[in-house]
CSV table of C-alpha atoms and ligand atoms in Angstrom, one decimal:
chain,number,residue,atom,x,y,z
A,275,MET,CA,35.7,55.5,24.5
A,276,ALA,CA,36.7,57.0,21.2
A,277,SER,CA,39.9,55.5,19.7
A,278,ASN,CA,42.7,57.8,18.5
A,279,PRO,CA,42.6,58.5,14.8
A,280,VAL,CA,45.3,56.5,13.0
A,281,ARG,CA,48.2,58.8,12.0
A,282,GLU,CA,49.2,59.3,8.4
A,283,TRP,CA,51.9,57.0,7.0
A,284,THR,CA,54.5,59.8,6.5
A,285,GLY,CA,57.4,57.4,6.6
A,286,LEU,CA,56.3,56.1,3.2
A,287,GLN,CA,57.4,59.4,1.6
A,288,HIS,CA,61.0,58.8,2.8
A,289,PHE,CA,61.3,55.6,0.9
A,290,PRO,CA,63.2,55.7,-2.4
A,291,VAL,CA,60.9,56.6,-5.3
A,292,ALA,CA,60.9,53.1,-6.8
A,293,THR,CA,59.9,51.6,-3.5
A,294,GLN,CA,57.1,54.2,-3.1
A,295,THR,CA,55.8,53.4,-6.6
A,296,ALA,CA,55.8,49.6,-5.8
A,297,LEU,CA,53.9,50.2,-2.5
A,298,HIS,CA,51.4,52.5,-4.2
A,299,ASN,CA,50.8,49.7,-6.8
A,300,LEU,CA,50.2,47.3,-4.0
A,301,LEU,CA,47.8,49.7,-2.3
A,302,GLY,CA,45.9,49.9,-5.6
A,303,LYS,CA,45.7,46.1,-5.7
A,304,LEU,CA,44.3,46.0,-2.2
A,305,ARG,CA,41.8,48.6,-3.0
A,306,ALA,CA,40.7,46.6,-6.0
A,307,GLU,CA,40.2,43.6,-3.6
A,308,LYS,CA,38.2,45.9,-1.3
A,309,VAL,CA,40.8,45.5,1.5
A,310,ASP,CA,41.1,48.7,3.5
A,311,ASN,CA,43.2,47.5,6.3
A,312,LEU,CA,45.7,44.7,7.2
A,313,THR,CA,46.9,43.5,10.5
A,314,VAL,CA,50.3,41.8,10.6
A,315,LEU,CA,51.5,39.9,13.7
A,316,VAL,CA,55.3,39.7,14.2
A,317,LEU,CA,56.5,36.7,16.3
A,318,GLY,CA,59.9,35.1,17.1
A,319,LYS,CA,62.6,34.6,19.6
A,320,GLY,CA,64.2,37.5,21.3
A,321,GLY,CA,66.7,39.8,19.5
A,322,VAL,CA,66.2,38.3,16.0
A,323,GLY,CA,65.1,41.7,14.6
A,324,LYS,CA,61.3,41.8,15.0
A,325,SER,CA,61.1,45.5,16.1
A,326,SER,CA,63.8,46.5,13.5
A,327,THR,CA,61.7,44.9,10.8
A,328,VAL,CA,58.6,46.8,11.9
A,329,ASN,CA,60.5,50.1,11.8
A,330,SER,CA,61.9,49.2,8.4
A,331,MET,CA,58.4,48.6,7.1
A,332,PHE,CA,57.0,51.8,8.3
A,333,GLY,CA,60.1,53.8,7.4
A,334,GLU,CA,60.1,55.4,10.9
A,335,ARG,CA,61.1,54.4,14.4
A,336,MET,CA,57.9,53.1,16.0
A,337,ALA,CA,59.0,50.0,17.9
A,338,VAL,CA,61.7,50.0,20.5
A,339,ILE,CA,65.0,48.4,19.3
A,340,SER,CA,67.3,47.0,21.9
A,341,THR,CA,71.0,46.3,21.2
A,342,ILE,CA,71.5,44.0,24.1
A,343,GLN,CA,68.3,42.6,25.7
A,344,SER,CA,64.8,44.0,25.5
A,345,GLU,CA,63.1,44.5,28.9
A,346,THR,CA,59.6,45.2,27.4
A,347,MET,CA,57.1,42.4,27.8
A,348,ARG,CA,54.1,44.1,26.2
A,349,PRO,CA,53.2,43.8,22.6
A,350,ILE,CA,52.5,47.1,20.8
A,351,ILE,CA,50.3,47.8,17.8
A,352,CYS,CA,51.7,50.3,15.3
A,353,SER,CA,49.3,51.7,12.9
A,354,ARG,CA,49.6,54.1,9.9
A,355,SER,CA,47.2,55.0,7.2
A,356,ARG,CA,47.6,56.1,3.6
A,357,ALA,CA,45.0,56.8,0.9
A,358,GLY,CA,42.2,55.2,2.9
A,359,PHE,CA,44.2,52.1,3.8
A,360,THR,CA,45.5,51.3,7.3
A,361,LEU,CA,48.4,49.1,8.1
A,362,ASN,CA,48.6,47.6,11.6
A,363,ILE,CA,51.7,45.8,12.7
A,364,ILE,CA,51.8,44.1,16.1
A,365,ASP,CA,55.3,43.9,17.5
A,366,THR,CA,55.7,41.3,20.3
A,367,PRO,CA,58.3,40.5,22.9
A,368,GLY,CA,60.7,37.6,22.3
A,369,LEU,CA,59.4,34.2,23.1
A,370,ILE,CA,62.5,32.9,24.8
A,371,GLU,CA,63.8,33.9,28.2
A,372,GLY,CA,67.0,32.4,29.7
A,373,GLY,CA,66.9,29.4,27.5
A,374,TRP,CA,63.2,28.6,28.1
A,375,ILE,CA,59.9,29.4,26.5
A,376,ASN,CA,58.7,32.7,27.9
A,377,ASP,CA,55.3,31.5,29.0
A,378,GLN,CA,54.5,34.9,30.6
A,379,ALA,CA,55.2,36.8,27.3
A,380,LEU,CA,53.1,34.2,25.4
A,381,GLU,CA,50.2,34.7,27.7
A,382,ILE,CA,50.4,38.5,27.5
A,383,ILE,CA,50.5,38.3,23.7
A,384,ARG,CA,47.5,35.9,23.7
A,385,ARG,CA,45.5,38.3,25.9
A,386,PHE,CA,46.6,41.3,23.8
A,387,LEU,CA,45.3,39.7,20.7
A,388,LEU,CA,41.9,38.8,22.0
A,389,ASN,CA,39.2,39.9,19.7
A,390,ARG,CA,41.6,40.9,16.9
A,391,THR,CA,41.9,39.4,13.4
A,392,ILE,CA,45.3,38.6,12.1
A,393,ASP,CA,45.7,38.6,8.4
A,394,VAL,CA,49.4,37.8,8.1
A,395,VAL,CA,52.0,36.5,10.6
A,396,LEU,CA,55.7,37.2,10.2
A,397,TYR,CA,57.8,34.5,12.0
A,398,VAL,CA,61.1,36.2,12.3
A,399,ASP,CA,64.5,34.5,12.7
A,400,ARG,CA,68.1,35.3,11.6
A,401,LEU,CA,69.4,34.1,8.3
A,402,ASP,CA,72.8,33.7,9.9
A,403,GLY,CA,71.6,31.2,12.5
A,404,TYR,CA,73.6,28.0,12.5
A,405,ARG,CA,71.1,25.4,13.3
A,406,VAL,CA,67.5,24.7,14.1
A,407,ASP,CA,67.6,23.4,17.7
A,408,ASN,CA,65.2,22.0,20.2
A,409,LEU,CA,64.4,25.5,21.5
A,410,ASP,CA,63.4,26.7,18.1
A,411,LYS,CA,61.1,23.7,17.8
A,412,GLN,CA,59.6,24.5,21.2
A,413,VAL,CA,58.9,28.1,20.2
A,414,MET,CA,57.2,26.9,17.0
A,415,LYS,CA,55.2,24.3,19.0
A,416,ALA,CA,54.2,27.0,21.6
A,417,ILE,CA,52.9,29.2,18.8
A,418,GLY,CA,50.8,26.4,17.3
A,419,GLN,CA,49.5,25.5,20.8
A,420,SER,CA,48.6,29.1,21.6
A,421,PHE,CA,46.9,30.1,18.4
A,422,GLY,CA,46.1,26.8,16.7
A,423,PRO,CA,48.2,25.2,14.1
A,424,GLN,CA,46.3,27.0,11.3
A,425,ILE,CA,48.3,30.1,12.2
A,426,TRP,CA,51.1,28.6,10.1
A,427,ARG,CA,49.0,28.8,7.0
A,428,ILE,CA,49.1,32.6,7.0
A,429,THR,CA,52.7,32.8,8.1
A,430,LEU,CA,55.7,34.1,6.2
A,431,LEU,CA,59.2,33.1,7.3
A,432,VAL,CA,61.2,36.3,7.6
A,433,LEU,CA,65.0,36.0,7.8
A,434,THR,CA,66.9,39.1,9.0
A,435,HIS,CA,70.6,39.8,8.8
A,436,ALA,CA,70.3,38.8,5.2
A,437,GLN,CA,73.4,40.8,4.0
A,438,LEU,CA,75.9,38.1,4.9
A,439,SER,CA,78.8,36.4,3.3
A,440,PRO,CA,78.2,32.6,3.3
A,441,PRO,CA,80.9,30.2,4.5
A,442,ASP,CA,83.6,29.1,2.1
A,443,GLY,CA,82.4,26.8,-0.6
A,444,VAL,CA,78.7,27.7,-0.4
A,445,THR,CA,77.0,30.3,-2.6
A,446,TYR,CA,74.6,32.8,-1.1
A,447,LEU,CA,71.7,31.1,-2.7
A,448,GLU,CA,72.7,27.7,-1.5
A,449,TYR,CA,73.1,29.1,2.1
A,450,VAL,CA,69.7,30.8,2.0
A,451,GLU,CA,68.0,27.6,0.7
A,452,LYS,CA,69.6,25.4,3.4
A,453,ARG,CA,68.7,27.7,6.2
A,454,SER,CA,65.1,28.2,4.9
A,455,ALA,CA,64.6,24.5,4.3
A,456,ALA,CA,65.8,23.7,7.8
A,457,LEU,CA,63.3,26.1,9.4
A,458,GLN,CA,60.5,25.3,7.1
A,459,THR,CA,60.9,21.5,7.8
A,460,ALA,CA,60.9,22.2,11.5
A,461,ILE,CA,57.7,24.2,11.2
A,462,ARG,CA,56.0,21.5,9.1
A,463,GLN,CA,57.0,18.9,11.6
A,464,VAL,CA,55.6,20.7,14.6
A,465,SER,CA,52.5,22.0,12.8
A,466,GLY,CA,51.7,18.9,10.9
A,467,PHE,CA,50.9,21.0,7.8
A,468,GLN,CA,52.7,20.1,4.7
A,469,LYS,CA,51.8,23.5,3.2
A,470,ALA,CA,52.8,25.5,6.3
A,471,VAL,CA,55.1,28.5,5.7
A,472,SER,CA,55.8,28.1,2.0
A,473,GLN,CA,57.3,31.6,1.5
A,474,VAL,CA,60.6,32.9,2.8
A,475,VAL,CA,61.4,36.6,2.7
A,476,LEU,CA,64.9,38.0,3.4
A,477,VAL,CA,65.4,41.2,5.3
A,478,GLU,CA,68.4,43.4,6.1
A,479,ASN,CA,67.5,46.1,8.6
A,480,SER,CA,71.0,47.5,9.0
A,481,GLY,CA,71.7,51.0,7.8
A,482,ARG,CA,74.8,49.6,6.2
A,483,CYS,CA,72.7,47.5,3.8
A,484,ASN,CA,73.9,47.9,0.2
A,485,THR,CA,71.7,50.0,-2.1
A,486,ASN,CA,71.1,50.1,-5.8
A,487,ALA,CA,71.3,53.2,-8.0
A,488,GLY,CA,67.8,54.2,-6.9
A,489,GLY,CA,68.8,54.1,-3.2
A,490,GLU,CA,66.8,51.0,-2.5
A,491,LYS,CA,68.3,48.5,-0.1
A,492,ILE,CA,69.4,45.3,-1.9
A,493,LEU,CA,70.6,41.9,-0.8
A,494,PRO,CA,73.7,40.0,-2.1
A,495,ASP,CA,71.4,38.3,-4.7
A,496,GLY,CA,70.5,41.7,-6.0
A,497,LYS,CA,66.9,41.6,-4.8
A,498,VAL,CA,65.3,44.8,-3.4
A,499,TRP,CA,63.9,43.3,-0.2
A,500,LEU,CA,61.3,45.9,1.2
A,501,PRO,CA,58.9,45.8,-1.8
A,502,HIS,CA,59.3,42.1,-1.9
A,503,LEU,CA,58.3,41.8,1.8
A,504,PHE,CA,55.2,43.9,1.2
A,505,GLU,CA,54.3,41.9,-2.0
A,506,SER,CA,54.5,38.6,0.0
A,507,ILE,CA,52.3,40.1,2.7
A,508,VAL,CA,49.7,41.1,0.2
A,509,GLU,CA,49.9,37.7,-1.5
A,510,VAL,CA,49.1,35.9,1.8
A,511,ALA,CA,46.4,38.4,2.8
A,512,THR,CA,44.6,38.1,-0.5
A,513,GLY,CA,45.3,34.4,-0.8
A,514,GLU,CA,43.0,31.4,-0.2
A,515,ASN,CA,43.8,31.1,3.6
A,516,GLN,CA,41.4,32.7,6.1
A,517,SER,CA,42.6,35.3,8.5
A,518,LEU,CA,42.9,34.2,12.0
A,519,VAL,CA,40.2,35.4,14.4
A,520,ILE,CA,41.5,35.4,17.9
A,521,ASP,CA,38.4,34.9,20.0
A,522,LYS,CA,37.8,33.8,23.5
A,523,LYS,CA,37.3,30.2,22.5
A,524,LEU,CA,40.7,30.1,20.8
A,525,ILE,CA,42.4,31.7,23.8
A,526,GLU,CA,40.6,29.8,26.6
A,527,GLY,CA,39.9,26.6,24.7
A,528,PRO,CA,36.4,25.0,24.7
A,529,ASN,CA,34.2,25.6,27.8
A,530,ALA,CA,36.5,24.5,30.7
A,531,ASN,CA,33.5,23.0,32.6
A,532,GLN,CA,32.5,20.8,29.8
A,533,ARG,CA,36.1,19.9,28.8
A,534,GLY,CA,36.6,16.1,29.2
A,535,LYS,CA,33.2,15.4,30.8
A,536,ILE,CA,32.3,12.9,28.1
A,537,TRP,CA,35.2,10.7,29.2
A,538,ILE,CA,34.0,10.3,32.8
A,539,PRO,CA,31.8,7.2,32.3
A,540,LEU,CA,34.5,5.5,30.3
A,541,LEU,CA,37.0,6.4,33.0
A,542,LEU,CA,34.8,4.9,35.7
A,543,VAL,CA,34.3,1.6,33.7
A,544,THR,CA,38.0,1.4,33.0
A,545,GLN,CA,38.8,2.1,36.7
A,546,PHE,CA,36.4,-0.8,37.7
A,547,PHE,CA,38.0,-3.3,35.3
A,548,LEU,CA,41.6,-2.3,35.8
A,549,VAL,CA,41.6,-1.4,39.5
A,550,VAL,CA,38.6,-2.4,41.5
A,551,ARG,CA,38.0,-5.9,40.1
A,552,PRO,CA,41.6,-7.1,40.4
A,553,ILE,CA,41.7,-5.9,44.0
A,554,LEU,CA,38.4,-7.8,44.8
A,555,LYS,CA,39.8,-10.9,43.1
A,556,ALA,CA,43.0,-10.7,45.1
A,557,ILE,CA,41.1,-10.3,48.4
A,558,GLN,CA,39.0,-13.4,47.6
A,559,LYS,CA,42.0,-15.4,46.6
A,560,ASP,CA,43.7,-14.4,49.9
A,561,ILE,CA,40.7,-15.6,51.9
A,562,GLN,CA,40.7,-18.9,50.0
A,563,LEU,CA,44.4,-19.4,50.6
A,564,GLU,CA,44.1,-18.6,54.2
A,565,LYS,CA,41.3,-21.2,54.6
A,566,GLN,CA,43.4,-23.9,52.9
A,567,ASN,CA,46.5,-23.2,54.9
A,568,ARG,CA,44.8,-23.2,58.4
A,569,PRO,CA,46.7,-25.1,61.1
A,570,GLY,CA,45.1,-28.4,62.3
A,571,TRP,CA,44.3,-27.2,65.8
A,572,GLU,CA,42.3,-24.3,64.4
A,573,ILE,CA,40.2,-26.7,62.2
A,574,ARG,CA,39.7,-29.1,65.1
A,575,ALA,CA,38.7,-26.2,67.4
A,576,GLU,CA,36.2,-25.0,64.9
A,577,GLN,CA,34.8,-28.6,64.5
A,578,TYR,CA,34.6,-28.9,68.3
A,579,ALA,CA,32.8,-25.6,68.6
A,580,LYS,CA,30.3,-26.6,65.9
A,581,SER,CA,29.6,-30.0,67.6
A,582,ALA,CA,29.3,-28.4,71.0
A,583,SER,CA,26.8,-25.9,69.8
A,584,ALA,CA,24.9,-28.8,68.1
A,585,ARG,CA,24.9,-30.7,71.4
A,586,ARG,CA,23.6,-27.7,73.2
A,587,ALA,CA,20.9,-27.2,70.7
A,588,ARG,CA,19.8,-30.8,70.9
A,589,LYS,CA,19.8,-30.7,74.7
A,590,LYS,CA,17.7,-27.6,74.7
A,591,PHE,CA,15.3,-29.2,72.3
A,592,MET,CA,14.9,-32.3,74.4
A,593,ALA,CA,14.4,-30.2,77.5
A,594,ASP,CA,11.7,-28.3,75.8
A,595,GLU,CA,10.0,-31.6,74.7
A,596,GLU,CA,10.0,-32.9,78.3
A,597,TYR,CA,8.6,-29.7,79.5
B,840,GTP,N1,72.9,43.7,11.0
B,840,GTP,C1,71.7,43.6,11.3
B,840,GTP,N2,71.3,43.9,12.6
B,840,GTP,C2,70.0,43.8,12.9
B,840,GTP,C3,69.0,43.4,11.9
B,840,GTP,N3,67.8,43.4,12.5
B,840,GTP,C4,68.0,43.7,13.8
B,840,GTP,N4,69.3,44.0,14.0
B,840,GTP,C5,69.9,44.4,15.3
B,840,GTP,O1,69.7,43.3,16.2
B,840,GTP,C6,69.4,43.8,17.5
B,840,GTP,C7,68.1,43.4,18.0
B,840,GTP,O2,67.1,43.9,17.1
B,840,GTP,P1,65.6,44.1,17.6
B,840,GTP,O3,64.8,44.6,16.4
B,840,GTP,O4,65.5,44.9,18.8
B,840,GTP,O5,65.2,42.6,17.9
B,840,GTP,P2,63.8,42.0,18.5
B,840,GTP,O6,63.5,40.7,17.9
B,840,GTP,O7,62.7,43.0,18.4
B,840,GTP,O8,64.2,41.8,20.0
B,840,GTP,P3,63.3,41.6,21.3
B,840,GTP,O9,62.3,42.7,21.2
B,840,GTP,O10,64.2,41.7,22.4
B,840,GTP,O11,62.7,40.3,21.2
B,840,GTP,C8,69.6,45.3,17.4
B,840,GTP,O12,70.9,45.7,17.8
B,840,GTP,C9,69.3,45.6,15.9
B,840,GTP,O13,70.0,46.8,15.5
B,840,GTP,C10,69.5,43.1,10.6
B,840,GTP,O14,68.7,42.7,9.7
B,840,GTP,N5,70.8,43.2,10.3
B,841,MG,MG1,61.6,44.0,19.9
């Protein structure tokens, strides 16, 4: 089946001139590195701004944005090409449903990604989140378990709603640092990688975002965020860490029939020493005890039975002799 040709990235022409120049420079860098396509996977909890970030990056409305709660469970792949380069961004449904990990969404994402190669992952959360709670850690853990902990090596931490006024007594930069550090620490804890998610990128998707003289969206620290997001993506994609190949083995784990088979003999031996042997010993001990504690009449009856059968045998012997 022939796949549809990828549409031209027309949204790029609607970016302010300075942003367009920055993006063309990055495309030149990728061309020099012989990279003609990139696939970016966007993950995170529900409603944190994943789809909005995808749309901001393409400069057009490609992913569905929901103001209240998204109903869509399917990931979508958005692709655009420019000057021989194709950008694919995979937008995914939120990984939390009703206060729990959305296992169904995770499974659908896993199946959707089968046989694809992911160059960069954006783990999206909000800058204005108050704390990193247990549910956040569960989401991070679920991501590592689903795609292998190495996924965090190619992940950027993207914090949306970045045009905020920090609480009294804290500067914007201090607030950003604290929030970033809390999330980075949690990711390092669950992934076990000290170098996991070293980069944080701030994003403001709102149309009310402040702009500079050139019309580019800027954050309270004065940074123009969109080119910075693309620069960070290119840095990860052309960096030392390998892209993530989502193959059958990664999705289904090692051959299910072979999984754990090597432990069977060890289990049997352990079972013998820990379960079967103690039971046999206990039975023998019981028999011994029962023998020791027999009432006198039972012992006498047994002795009588023994001597009676001896007498009978002797009689029979003598009878045989006489005969
Ligand atoms: N102010 C502000 N609002 C944002 C930002 N990003 C997203 N939103 C709003 O947050 C709401 C949710 O955004 P989405 O982009 O749909 O979030 P999502 O993560 O894709 O949500 P799900 O697909 O349901 O998981 C929408 O009302 C967006 O307009 C941002 O950076 N700033
Ligand atoms: Mg969405």
